[in-house]
Amino acid sequence: MSKTLTFEMVTPEKVAYTCQADFVVLPAWGGEMGVLPGHAPFLVQLTAEDVRVTESGQVKVFAVSGGFAEIKDDKVSLFAETAEMAGSIDAERALQALEKAKAELQRKHIDPLTLAQAEAAMRRAQVRLKVAGRRQPRPGR
């Protein structure tokens, strides 16, 4: 049995990240899912949330916008519409997107499609802000 997993994160534009990982935490639809080497084959739908990858003892955090992941033969292949590493997130832009989505949700007589889009945009912005916050030390720590 291998001691690491091959982790590959793919977006429509590129392979966003690849590494040999010790442990991966995925935001599965029913809750978080941890993956260690030797995991049984699995296909899982992902929610908009953070993905944590432990590589050589260091945890790297990414914001993903949902998608799915396949676990097979000590390889985790994650496919998402967007994926951003904590250090590359523009928190100010994410905050602006969150405020815009909240304003959209406050409109009266919003049609169902616009409502769904605004809710999805708000969730993406919240995840990006959450992940961006992880790269800065918290007060008192």
Tab-separated table of C-alpha atoms in Angstrom:
chain	number	residue	atom	x	y	z
A	1	MET	CA	0.000	0.000	0.000
A	2	SER	CA	1.241	3.448	-0.940
A	3	LYS	CA	2.005	5.965	1.806
A	4	THR	CA	0.733	8.909	-0.249
A	5	LEU	CA	-2.094	9.822	-2.602
A	6	THR	CA	-1.755	11.505	-5.940
A	7	PHE	CA	-3.968	14.579	-5.698
A	8	GLU	CA	-5.062	16.431	-8.811
A	9	MET	CA	-7.450	19.396	-8.889
A	10	VAL	CA	-8.820	20.303	-12.311
A	11	THR	CA	-10.888	23.295	-13.452
A	12	PRO	CA	-12.213	23.888	-16.983
A	13	GLU	CA	-9.187	26.103	-17.691
A	14	LYS	CA	-6.307	24.078	-16.254
A	15	VAL	CA	-4.915	21.593	-13.795
A	16	ALA	CA	-5.069	23.938	-10.801
A	17	TYR	CA	-2.913	21.858	-8.458
A	18	THR	CA	-1.244	18.474	-8.269
A	19	CYS	CA	0.864	16.864	-5.554
A	20	GLN	CA	1.629	13.752	-3.533
A	21	ALA	CA	-0.616	14.127	-0.474
A	22	ASP	CA	-0.645	12.412	2.900
A	23	PHE	CA	-4.314	13.203	3.546
A	24	VAL	CA	-7.148	15.021	1.742
A	25	VAL	CA	-10.360	16.442	3.223
A	26	LEU	CA	-13.161	16.918	0.694
A	27	PRO	CA	-16.382	18.927	1.157
A	28	ALA	CA	-18.773	16.086	0.302
A	29	TRP	CA	-22.463	16.838	-0.111
A	30	GLY	CA	-23.336	15.007	3.134
A	31	GLY	CA	-20.407	16.405	5.154
A	32	GLU	CA	-16.631	16.362	5.121
A	33	MET	CA	-14.890	13.263	3.820
A	34	GLY	CA	-11.310	12.357	4.706
A	35	VAL	CA	-9.214	10.354	2.262
A	36	LEU	CA	-6.081	8.407	3.211
A	37	PRO	CA	-3.949	6.125	1.048
A	38	GLY	CA	-5.696	2.806	0.461
A	39	HIS	CA	-9.187	4.364	0.388
A	40	ALA	CA	-11.846	2.335	-1.420
A	41	PRO	CA	-12.883	3.571	-4.881
A	42	PHE	CA	-15.505	6.283	-4.521
A	43	LEU	CA	-17.216	9.027	-6.512
A	44	VAL	CA	-18.497	11.974	-4.489
A	45	GLN	CA	-20.388	15.180	-5.245
A	46	LEU	CA	-18.803	18.258	-3.662
A	47	THR	CA	-20.315	21.415	-2.224
A	48	ALA	CA	-18.891	24.928	-2.390
A	49	GLU	CA	-16.480	24.798	0.538
A	50	ASP	CA	-12.821	24.347	1.405
A	51	VAL	CA	-10.574	21.450	0.413
A	52	ARG	CA	-7.637	20.696	2.705
A	53	VAL	CA	-4.613	18.836	1.388
A	54	THR	CA	-1.844	17.681	3.726
A	55	GLU	CA	1.389	17.486	1.780
A	56	SER	CA	4.641	16.637	3.615
A	57	GLY	CA	3.067	17.700	6.910
A	58	GLN	CA	1.875	21.089	5.575
A	59	VAL	CA	-1.838	21.782	5.128
A	60	LYS	CA	-2.821	23.667	1.977
A	61	VAL	CA	-6.323	25.091	1.764
A	62	PHE	CA	-8.329	25.735	-1.409
A	63	ALA	CA	-11.764	27.247	-2.029
A	64	VAL	CA	-13.789	25.213	-4.536
A	65	SER	CA	-17.181	25.947	-6.030
A	66	GLY	CA	-18.554	22.430	-5.873
A	67	GLY	CA	-18.005	19.743	-8.469
A	68	PHE	CA	-17.098	16.123	-7.856
A	69	ALA	CA	-14.150	13.951	-6.918
A	70	GLU	CA	-13.123	10.449	-7.891
A	71	ILE	CA	-11.017	8.341	-5.542
A	72	LYS	CA	-9.385	5.356	-7.191
A	73	ASP	CA	-6.040	3.533	-6.934
A	74	ASP	CA	-4.535	5.994	-4.405
A	75	LYS	CA	-5.469	8.954	-6.601
A	76	VAL	CA	-7.917	11.751	-5.810
A	77	SER	CA	-9.092	13.565	-8.935
A	78	LEU	CA	-11.136	16.642	-8.072
A	79	PHE	CA	-13.092	18.451	-10.785
A	80	ALA	CA	-14.503	21.904	-9.933
A	81	GLU	CA	-15.736	24.942	-11.820
A	82	THR	CA	-13.340	27.098	-9.782
A	83	ALA	CA	-10.519	26.357	-7.330
A	84	GLU	CA	-8.346	28.931	-5.576
A	85	MET	CA	-5.513	28.512	-3.104
A	86	ALA	CA	-5.903	30.549	0.096
A	87	GLY	CA	-2.951	32.804	-0.718
A	88	SER	CA	-4.317	33.815	-4.123
A	89	ILE	CA	-7.786	34.920	-3.001
A	90	ASP	CA	-8.524	38.635	-3.211
A	91	ALA	CA	-10.536	39.065	0.003
A	92	GLU	CA	-11.687	42.566	-0.930
A	93	ARG	CA	-13.108	41.340	-4.233
A	94	ALA	CA	-14.788	38.421	-2.452
A	95	LEU	CA	-16.336	40.843	0.045
A	96	GLN	CA	-17.663	42.990	-2.804
A	97	ALA	CA	-19.158	39.893	-4.466
A	98	LEU	CA	-20.808	38.938	-1.172
A	99	GLU	CA	-22.347	42.401	-0.757
A	100	LYS	CA	-23.579	42.390	-4.356
A	101	ALA	CA	-25.198	38.960	-3.890
A	102	LYS	CA	-26.851	40.062	-0.627
A	103	ALA	CA	-28.240	43.165	-2.346
A	104	GLU	CA	-29.608	41.010	-5.165
A	105	LEU	CA	-31.341	38.757	-2.631
A	106	GLN	CA	-33.020	41.795	-1.032
A	107	ARG	CA	-34.798	42.720	-4.267
A	108	LYS	CA	-38.549	42.284	-4.350
A	109	HIS	CA	-40.089	40.040	-6.987
A	110	ILE	CA	-36.874	38.193	-7.786
A	111	ASP	CA	-37.321	35.419	-10.339
A	112	PRO	CA	-36.269	31.859	-9.379
A	113	LEU	CA	-33.244	31.761	-11.714
A	114	THR	CA	-31.855	35.066	-10.421
A	115	LEU	CA	-32.505	33.900	-6.861
A	116	ALA	CA	-30.553	30.664	-7.414
A	117	GLN	CA	-27.676	32.546	-9.057
A	118	ALA	CA	-27.506	35.099	-6.231
A	119	GLU	CA	-27.559	32.358	-3.581
A	120	ALA	CA	-24.752	30.490	-5.368
A	121	ALA	CA	-22.701	33.692	-5.720
A	122	MET	CA	-23.187	34.439	-2.030
A	123	ARG	CA	-22.049	30.932	-1.042
A	124	ARG	CA	-18.950	31.152	-3.283
A	125	ALA	CA	-18.015	34.524	-1.789
A	126	GLN	CA	-18.511	33.209	1.762
A	127	VAL	CA	-16.241	30.227	1.068
A	128	ARG	CA	-13.583	32.440	-0.523
A	129	LEU	CA	-13.640	34.760	2.514
A	130	LYS	CA	-13.456	31.801	4.903
A	131	VAL	CA	-10.477	30.296	3.084
A	132	ALA	CA	-8.730	33.659	2.682
A	133	GLY	CA	-9.010	34.143	6.445
A	134	ARG	CA	-7.101	30.920	7.096
A	135	ARG	CA	-3.888	32.343	5.661
A	136	GLN	CA	-3.719	35.049	8.318
A	137	PRO	CA	-2.926	34.254	11.967
A	138	ARG	CA	-5.960	34.641	14.172
A	139	PRO	CA	-5.757	37.068	17.120
A	140	GLY	CA	-4.568	35.411	20.309
A	141	ARG	CA	-2.886	32.467	18.586
